[in-house]
PDB file of C-alpha atoms in Angstrom:
ATOM      1  CA  LYS U  23       0.044  -0.064  -0.059  1.00 58.00           C
ATOM      2  CA  ALA U  24       2.789   2.380   0.917  1.00 62.00           C
ATOM      3  CA  ALA U  25       4.331   2.030  -2.541  1.00 77.00           C
ATOM      4  CA  MET U  26       1.276   2.407  -4.591  1.00 84.00           C
ATOM      5  CA  LYS U  27       1.676   6.110  -5.455  1.00 85.00           C
ATOM      6  CA  GLN U  28       5.112   5.291  -7.028  1.00 85.00           C
ATOM      7  CA  PHE U  29       3.731   2.087  -8.576  1.00 87.00           C
ATOM      8  CA  VAL U  30       0.911   4.151 -10.212  1.00 89.00           C
ATOM      9  CA  LYS U  31       3.426   6.736 -11.476  1.00 88.00           C
ATOM     10  CA  LYS U  32       5.685   4.180 -13.162  1.00 88.00           C
ATOM     11  CA  TYR U  33       2.815   2.346 -14.747  1.00 90.00           C
ATOM     12  CA  PRO U  34       0.255   4.919 -15.499  1.00 91.00           C
ATOM     13  CA  MET U  35      -1.716   2.479 -17.867  1.00 92.00           C
ATOM     14  CA  ALA U  36      -2.339   0.023 -15.055  1.00 90.00           C
ATOM     15  CA  LYS U  37      -5.692  -0.013 -13.443  1.00 90.00           C
ATOM     16  CA  VAL U  38      -5.766   0.303  -9.726  1.00 92.00           C
ATOM     17  CA  TRP U  39      -8.253  -1.642  -7.820  1.00 92.00           C
ATOM     18  CA  ILE U  40      -8.082  -1.907  -3.868  1.00 91.00           C
ATOM     19  CA  ALA U  41      -9.734  -3.575  -1.188  1.00 90.00           C
ATOM     20  CA  PRO U  42     -12.483  -1.681   0.923  1.00 91.00           C
ATOM     21  CA  GLY U  43     -11.786  -0.105   4.134  1.00 88.00           C
ATOM     22  CA  GLN U  44      -8.278   0.844   3.296  1.00 86.00           C
ATOM     23  CA  TYR U  45      -6.767   3.938   5.226  1.00 85.00           C
ATOM     24  CA  GLY U  46      -4.709   6.497   3.440  1.00 85.00           C
ATOM     25  CA  PRO U  47      -2.988   9.833   4.279  1.00 86.00           C
ATOM     26  CA  PHE U  48      -6.361  11.730   3.929  1.00 87.00           C
ATOM     27  CA  GLY U  49      -8.874   9.103   5.419  1.00 85.00           C
ATOM     28  CA  GLU U  50     -10.565   5.873   4.548  1.00 87.00           C
ATOM     29  CA  CYS U  51     -11.275   4.869   0.949  1.00 90.00           C
ATOM     30  CA  GLY U  52     -14.892   3.551   1.682  1.00 90.00           C
ATOM     31  CA  ALA U  53     -16.657   0.602   0.668  1.00 90.00           C
ATOM     32  CA  ILE U  54     -18.554  -0.943  -2.405  1.00 88.00           C
ATOM     33  CA  LYS U  55     -21.646  -2.931  -1.599  1.00 82.00           C
ATOM     34  CA  ALA U  56     -24.133  -4.935  -3.588  1.00 74.00           C
ATOM     35  CA  GLY U  57     -27.296  -2.921  -4.722  1.00 78.00           C
ATOM     36  CA  MET U  58     -25.106   0.346  -5.162  1.00 83.00           C
ATOM     37  CA  SER U  59     -25.882   2.119  -8.409  1.00 83.00           C
ATOM     38  CA  ALA U  60     -23.297   2.976 -11.088  1.00 84.00           C
ATOM     39  CA  ASP U  61     -23.260   6.537  -9.863  1.00 89.00           C
ATOM     40  CA  GLN U  62     -22.919   5.832  -6.143  1.00 90.00           C
ATOM     41  CA  ILE U  63     -19.856   3.564  -7.160  1.00 89.00           C
ATOM     42  CA  GLU U  64     -18.419   6.271  -8.998  1.00 91.00           C
ATOM     43  CA  LYS U  65     -18.749   8.807  -6.263  1.00 93.00           C
ATOM     44  CA  VAL U  66     -17.035   6.472  -3.677  1.00 94.00           C
ATOM     45  CA  VAL U  67     -14.265   5.672  -6.101  1.00 93.00           C
ATOM     46  CA  HIS U  68     -13.586   9.233  -6.975  1.00 94.00           C
ATOM     47  CA  ALA U  69     -13.626  10.098  -3.298  1.00 94.00           C
ATOM     48  CA  ALA U  70     -11.024   7.238  -2.632  1.00 94.00           C
ATOM     49  CA  SER U  71      -8.599   8.744  -5.060  1.00 92.00           C
ATOM     50  CA  LYS U  72      -8.463  11.908  -2.925  1.00 92.00           C
ATOM     51  CA  THR U  73      -8.115   9.987   0.663  1.00 93.00           C
ATOM     52  CA  MET U  74      -5.436   7.390  -0.668  1.00 92.00           C
ATOM     53  CA  GLY U  75      -3.271  10.120  -2.146  1.00 90.00           C
ATOM     54  CA  TYR U  76      -3.136   8.187  -5.725  1.00 92.00           C
ATOM     55  CA  ARG U  77      -5.439   7.248  -8.640  1.00 92.00           C
ATOM     56  CA  VAL U  78      -8.103   4.759  -7.792  1.00 93.00           C
ATOM     57  CA  ASP U  79      -9.945   3.066 -10.783  1.00 92.00           C
ATOM     58  CA  GLY U  80     -12.118   0.828  -8.552  1.00 92.00           C
ATOM     59  CA  ILE U  81     -12.795  -0.788  -4.887  1.00 92.00           C
ATOM     60  CA  LEU U  82     -13.458  -4.612  -4.824  1.00 90.00           C
ATOM     61  CA  PRO U  83     -16.983  -5.238  -3.672  1.00 88.00           C
ATOM     62  CA  ILE U  84     -17.676  -6.657  -0.148  1.00 86.00           C
ATOM     63  CA  GLY U  85     -18.564 -10.520  -0.654  1.00 78.00           C
ATOM     64  CA  SER U  86     -18.437 -12.829  -3.403  1.00 69.00           C
ATOM     65  CA  LEU U  87     -18.307 -11.544  -7.066  1.00 58.00           C
ATOM     66  CA  SER U  88     -20.200 -14.546  -8.321  1.00 53.00           C
ATOM     67  CA  LYS U  89     -22.844 -13.876  -5.836  1.00 48.00           C
ATOM     68  CA  VAL U  90     -23.143 -10.385  -6.874  1.00 49.00           C
ATOM     69  CA  SER U  91     -23.422 -11.214 -10.561  1.00 48.00           C
ATOM     70  CA  ALA U  92     -25.841 -14.106  -9.575  1.00 43.00           C
ATOM     71  CA  ASP U  93     -28.276 -11.083  -8.278  1.00 49.00           C
ATOM     72  CA  ASN U  94     -27.886  -9.403 -11.529  1.00 51.00           C
ATOM     73  CA  ILE U  95     -26.330  -6.395  -9.922  1.00 50.00           C
ATOM     74  CA  MET U  96     -23.619  -5.548 -12.456  1.00 57.00           C
ATOM     75  CA  PRO U  97     -22.854  -1.701 -13.047  1.00 59.00           C
ATOM     76  CA  LYS U  98     -19.883  -1.406 -15.355  1.00 61.00           C
ATOM     77  CA  ASN U  99     -17.715  -0.055 -12.675  1.00 67.00           C
ATOM     78  CA  LEU U 100     -18.330  -2.751  -9.987  1.00 75.00           C
ATOM     79  CA  LEU U 101     -15.871  -5.408 -11.194  1.00 76.00           C
ATOM     80  CA  PRO U 102     -12.342  -5.114 -12.715  1.00 81.00           C
ATOM     81  CA  SER U 103     -12.626  -6.027 -16.499  1.00 76.00           C
ATOM     82  CA  TRP U 104     -10.318  -9.163 -15.936  1.00 75.00           C
ATOM     83  CA  THR U 105     -13.147 -10.708 -14.161  1.00 72.00           C
ATOM     84  CA  ASN U 106     -15.363 -10.619 -17.312  1.00 64.00           C
ATOM     85  CA  ASP U 107     -14.111 -13.833 -18.788  1.00 64.00           C
ATOM     86  CA  ASP U 108     -14.726 -15.818 -15.599  1.00 74.00           C
ATOM     87  CA  GLU U 109     -11.090 -16.701 -15.319  1.00 82.00           C
ATOM     88  CA  PHE U 110     -11.023 -15.505 -11.491  1.00 83.00           C
ATOM     89  CA  SER U 111     -13.422 -15.848  -8.676  1.00 83.00           C
ATOM     90  CA  VAL U 112     -12.922 -13.034  -6.089  1.00 85.00           C
ATOM     91  CA  GLU U 113     -14.053 -12.883  -2.708  1.00 85.00           C
ATOM     92  CA  THR U 114     -13.640  -9.947  -0.346  1.00 86.00           C
ATOM     93  CA  LEU U 115     -14.052 -10.245   3.592  1.00 83.00           C
ATOM     94  CA  TYR U 116     -15.148  -6.912   5.229  1.00 84.00           C
ATOM     95  CA  VAL U 117     -15.299  -6.716   9.149  1.00 81.00           C
ATOM     96  CA  GLU U 118     -16.095  -3.619  11.334  1.00 78.00           C
ATOM     97  CA  LEU U 119     -14.222  -4.375  14.412  1.00 73.00           C
ATOM     98  CA  PRO U 120     -15.669  -3.600  17.622  1.00 68.00           C
ATOM     99  CA  GLU U 121     -14.105  -1.024  20.085  1.00 66.00           C
ATOM    100  CA  ASN U 122     -13.528   1.567  17.059  1.00 59.00           C
ATOM    101  CA  ALA U 123     -10.545  -0.554  15.917  1.00 63.00           C
ATOM    102  CA  GLY U 124     -11.530   0.205  12.250  1.00 69.00           C
ATOM    103  CA  PRO U 125     -12.485  -2.083   9.443  1.00 79.00           C
ATOM    104  CA  VAL U 126     -10.439  -5.073   8.406  1.00 81.00           C
ATOM    105  CA  SER U 127     -10.850  -6.376   4.714  1.00 85.00           C
ATOM    106  CA  GLU U 128      -9.202  -9.113   2.867  1.00 84.00           C
ATOM    107  CA  SER U 129      -9.443 -10.011  -0.874  1.00 87.00           C
ATOM    108  CA  ALA U 130      -8.751 -13.460  -2.119  1.00 87.00           C
ATOM    109  CA  PHE U 131      -8.451 -14.359  -5.844  1.00 88.00           C
ATOM    110  CA  HIS U 132      -9.001 -17.936  -7.202  1.00 87.00           C
ATOM    111  CA  HIS U 133      -7.531 -18.593 -10.687  1.00 88.00           C
ATOM    112  CA  LYS U 134      -9.712 -21.421 -11.926  1.00 87.00           C
ATOM    113  CA  ALA U 135      -7.622 -22.826 -14.828  1.00 89.00           C
ATOM    114  CA  SER U 136      -4.744 -23.463 -12.517  1.00 93.00           C
ATOM    115  CA  ASN U 137      -6.702 -23.812  -9.177  1.00 93.00           C
ATOM    116  CA  THR U 138      -4.455 -21.232  -7.588  1.00 91.00           C
ATOM    117  CA  LEU U 139      -5.304 -18.945  -4.656  1.00 88.00           C
ATOM    118  CA  PHE U 140      -3.872 -15.530  -4.462  1.00 88.00           C
ATOM    119  CA  VAL U 141      -4.118 -13.820  -1.210  1.00 85.00           C
ATOM    120  CA  THR U 142      -2.430 -10.808   0.504  1.00 77.00           C
ATOM    121  CA  ASP U 143      -1.464 -10.760   4.080  1.00 74.00           C
ATOM    122  CA  ALA U 144      -4.509 -13.365   5.069  1.00 79.00           C
ATOM    123  CA  VAL U 145      -1.989 -16.363   5.305  1.00 82.00           C
ATOM    124  CA  VAL U 146       1.743 -16.528   5.381  1.00 81.00           C
ATOM    125  CA  CYS U 147       4.021 -19.225   3.877  1.00 82.00           C
ATOM    126  CA  VAL U 148       7.600 -18.594   4.980  1.00 81.00           C
ATOM    127  CA  PRO U 149      10.500 -20.460   3.163  1.00 83.00           C
ATOM    128  CA  SER U 150      13.620 -21.284   5.015  1.00 82.00           C
ATOM    129  CA  SER U 151      16.689 -19.633   3.714  1.00 75.00           C
ATOM    130  CA  ALA U 152      18.095 -23.047   2.878  1.00 71.00           C
ATOM    131  CA  ASP U 153      15.221 -23.510   0.544  1.00 74.00           C
ATOM    132  CA  PHE U 154      14.771 -19.859  -0.760  1.00 77.00           C
ATOM    133  CA  PRO U 155      17.973 -17.814  -1.041  1.00 80.00           C
ATOM    134  CA  ILE U 156      18.159 -14.257   0.062  1.00 82.00           C
ATOM    135  CA  GLN U 157      16.750 -12.236  -2.753  1.00 81.00           C
ATOM    136  CA  PRO U 158      18.845  -9.520  -4.481  1.00 83.00           C
ATOM    137  CA  ILE U 159      16.325  -6.698  -3.410  1.00 80.00           C
ATOM    138  CA  PHE U 160      17.765  -6.923  -0.037  1.00 83.00           C
ATOM    139  CA  GLU U 161      21.140  -5.778  -1.255  1.00 85.00           C
ATOM    140  CA  THR U 162      19.561  -2.427  -1.647  1.00 83.00           C
ATOM    141  CA  TYR U 163      19.000  -1.793   1.869  1.00 84.00           C
ATOM    142  CA  PHE U 164      21.734  -4.065   3.549  1.00 88.00           C
ATOM    143  CA  ASP U 165      25.336  -4.575   3.129  1.00 89.00           C
ATOM    144  CA  ALA U 166      26.888  -8.022   2.597  1.00 88.00           C
ATOM    145  CA  THR U 167      28.203  -8.648   6.101  1.00 90.00           C
ATOM    146  CA  VAL U 168      24.421  -8.226   7.216  1.00 90.00           C
ATOM    147  CA  LEU U 169      22.903 -10.625   4.550  1.00 88.00           C
ATOM    148  CA  VAL U 170      25.473 -13.530   5.437  1.00 87.00           C
ATOM    149  CA  ASP U 171      24.496 -13.444   9.263  1.00 88.00           C
ATOM    150  CA  PRO U 172      22.565 -16.798   9.575  1.00 85.00           C
ATOM    151  CA  THR U 173      20.033 -14.882  11.818  1.00 87.00           C
ATOM    152  CA  PHE U 174      19.171 -12.241   9.400  1.00 89.00           C
ATOM    153  CA  TRP U 175      16.392 -14.226   7.518  1.00 88.00           C
ATOM    154  CA  PRO U 176      14.688 -15.262  10.730  1.00 88.00           C
ATOM    155  CA  ARG U 177      14.835 -11.909  12.169  1.00 87.00           C
ATOM    156  CA  THR U 178      13.491 -10.218   9.052  1.00 86.00           C
ATOM    157  CA  VAL U 179      10.522 -12.644   8.897  1.00 84.00           C
ATOM    158  CA  LEU U 180       9.591 -12.398  12.544  1.00 84.00           C
ATOM    159  CA  GLN U 181       9.440  -8.535  12.144  1.00 82.00           C
ATOM    160  CA  ALA U 182       7.689  -8.801   8.971  1.00 77.00           C
ATOM    161  CA  VAL U 183       4.694 -10.736  10.720  1.00 74.00           C
ATOM    162  CA  PHE U 184       5.043  -8.847  13.932  1.00 70.00           C
ATOM    163  CA  LEU U 185       6.055 -11.549  16.068  1.00 75.00           C
ATOM    164  CA  PRO U 186       8.784 -10.941  18.963  1.00 77.00           C
ATOM    165  CA  LEU U 187      12.205 -11.454  18.510  1.00 80.00           C
ATOM    166  CA  ARG U 188      12.856 -13.920  21.254  1.00 85.00           C
ATOM    167  CA  ALA U 189      16.046 -15.746  20.801  1.00 87.00           C
ATOM    168  CA  GLU U 190      17.497 -18.985  22.333  1.00 88.00           C
ATOM    169  CA  SER U 191      20.883 -20.613  22.259  1.00 87.00           C
ATOM    170  CA  ASP U 192      21.242 -24.286  21.372  1.00 84.00           C
ATOM    171  CA  SER U 193      23.844 -26.825  22.835  1.00 85.00           C
ATOM    172  CA  SER U 194      26.680 -25.459  20.706  1.00 86.00           C
ATOM    173  CA  GLY U 195      25.810 -21.843  21.770  1.00 84.00           C
ATOM    174  CA  SER U 196      24.529 -20.801  18.286  1.00 83.00           C
ATOM    175  CA  GLN U 197      21.493 -18.269  18.421  1.00 84.00           C
ATOM    176  CA  TYR U 198      18.156 -19.631  17.013  1.00 83.00           C
ATOM    177  CA  TYR U 199      14.573 -18.091  17.093  1.00 85.00           C
ATOM    178  CA  PRO U 200      11.764 -20.333  18.061  1.00 86.00           C
ATOM    179  CA  GLY U 201       9.076 -18.461  16.573  1.00 85.00           C
ATOM    180  CA  TYR U 202      10.699 -18.516  13.263  1.00 86.00           C
ATOM    181  CA  GLU U 203      11.308 -22.141  13.513  1.00 84.00           C
ATOM    182  CA  ALA U 204       7.685 -22.649  14.047  1.00 84.00           C
ATOM    183  CA  LEU U 205       6.713 -20.656  11.015  1.00 83.00           C
ATOM    184  CA  ALA U 206       9.380 -21.867   8.401  1.00 86.00           C
ATOM    185  CA  ASN U 207       7.865 -23.959   5.565  1.00 87.00           C
ATOM    186  CA  ARG U 208       4.273 -23.895   6.871  1.00 85.00           C
ATOM    187  CA  LEU U 209       1.137 -22.089   5.426  1.00 84.00           C
ATOM    188  CA  VAL U 210      -0.335 -20.475   8.639  1.00 83.00           C
ATOM    189  CA  ARG U 211      -2.865 -17.667   9.225  1.00 81.00           C
ATOM    190  CA  ALA U 212      -0.839 -14.382   9.665  1.00 76.00           C
ATOM    191  CA  PRO U 213      -0.356 -13.998  13.293  1.00 76.00           C
ATOM    192  CA  ILE U 214      -1.101 -10.204  13.440  1.00 73.00           C
ATOM    193  CA  LEU U 215      -4.428 -10.814  11.788  1.00 76.00           C
ATOM    194  CA  ARG U 216      -5.156 -13.856  14.154  1.00 77.00           C
ATOM    195  CA  ALA U 217      -4.560 -11.768  17.187  1.00 73.00           C
ATOM    196  CA  PHE U 218      -6.099  -8.599  15.990  1.00 70.00           C
ATOM    197  CA  ALA U 219      -8.880  -9.422  13.892  1.00 72.00           C
ATOM    198  CA  ASP U 220      -9.906 -12.996  14.239  1.00 74.00           C
ATOM    199  CA  ALA U 221     -10.010 -12.858  18.098  1.00 71.00           C
ATOM    200  CA  ARG U 222     -12.119  -9.732  17.978  1.00 67.00           C
ATOM    201  CA  SER U 223     -14.669 -10.756  15.599  1.00 65.00           C
ATOM    202  CA  PRO U 224     -14.569 -14.716  15.880  1.00 63.00           C
ATOM    203  CA  ILE U 225     -17.921 -15.212  14.334  1.00 63.00           C
ATOM    204  CA  LYS U 226     -17.319 -13.288  11.003  1.00 62.00           C
ATOM    205  CA  TYR U 227     -13.695 -15.056  10.593  1.00 57.00           C
ATOM    206  CA  ALA U 228     -15.316 -18.656  11.427  1.00 56.00           C
TER     207      ALA U 228
END
């Protein structure tokens, strides 16, 4: 999200669709719901471009796109153009959390031909550094001495998923991170969402 303004500038022909309830520099982007007219949708999307600080072409509607189409509610600006050929099914979960914590939304994309699920943040699959070498992009931010440190990848992973950097030592005195060991090479629910969203709205996430 933080890099979207630069992305839009670099790829001006790209269409930008965002999940509902996103917060930008100037407020919250709003949400699109079944039953809204094309004019209502256009107003929400136009306002989102102002609150987010970059051009927004659409906001993914709450719920399942297949359910929306089944209800024959299909304004032109409700769906991305690439959903027209039925290649993807898309569903967006939107939850208003209690205690004024703000909305949480997650969009999942299922590519039917390859049976591939695309998600962002909802689940995490962390490869071990042995199976997945440190990628060149890290060289932009860290020097070689940092990257060769065997604790670099575990520490990076734990910070990325907002888990504590609790370290222990094995019998040889080498340092390791139990939290990373529990995550590596597993598909898990993103820990921050499990604690922040799931626990506060368990029925919606069941």
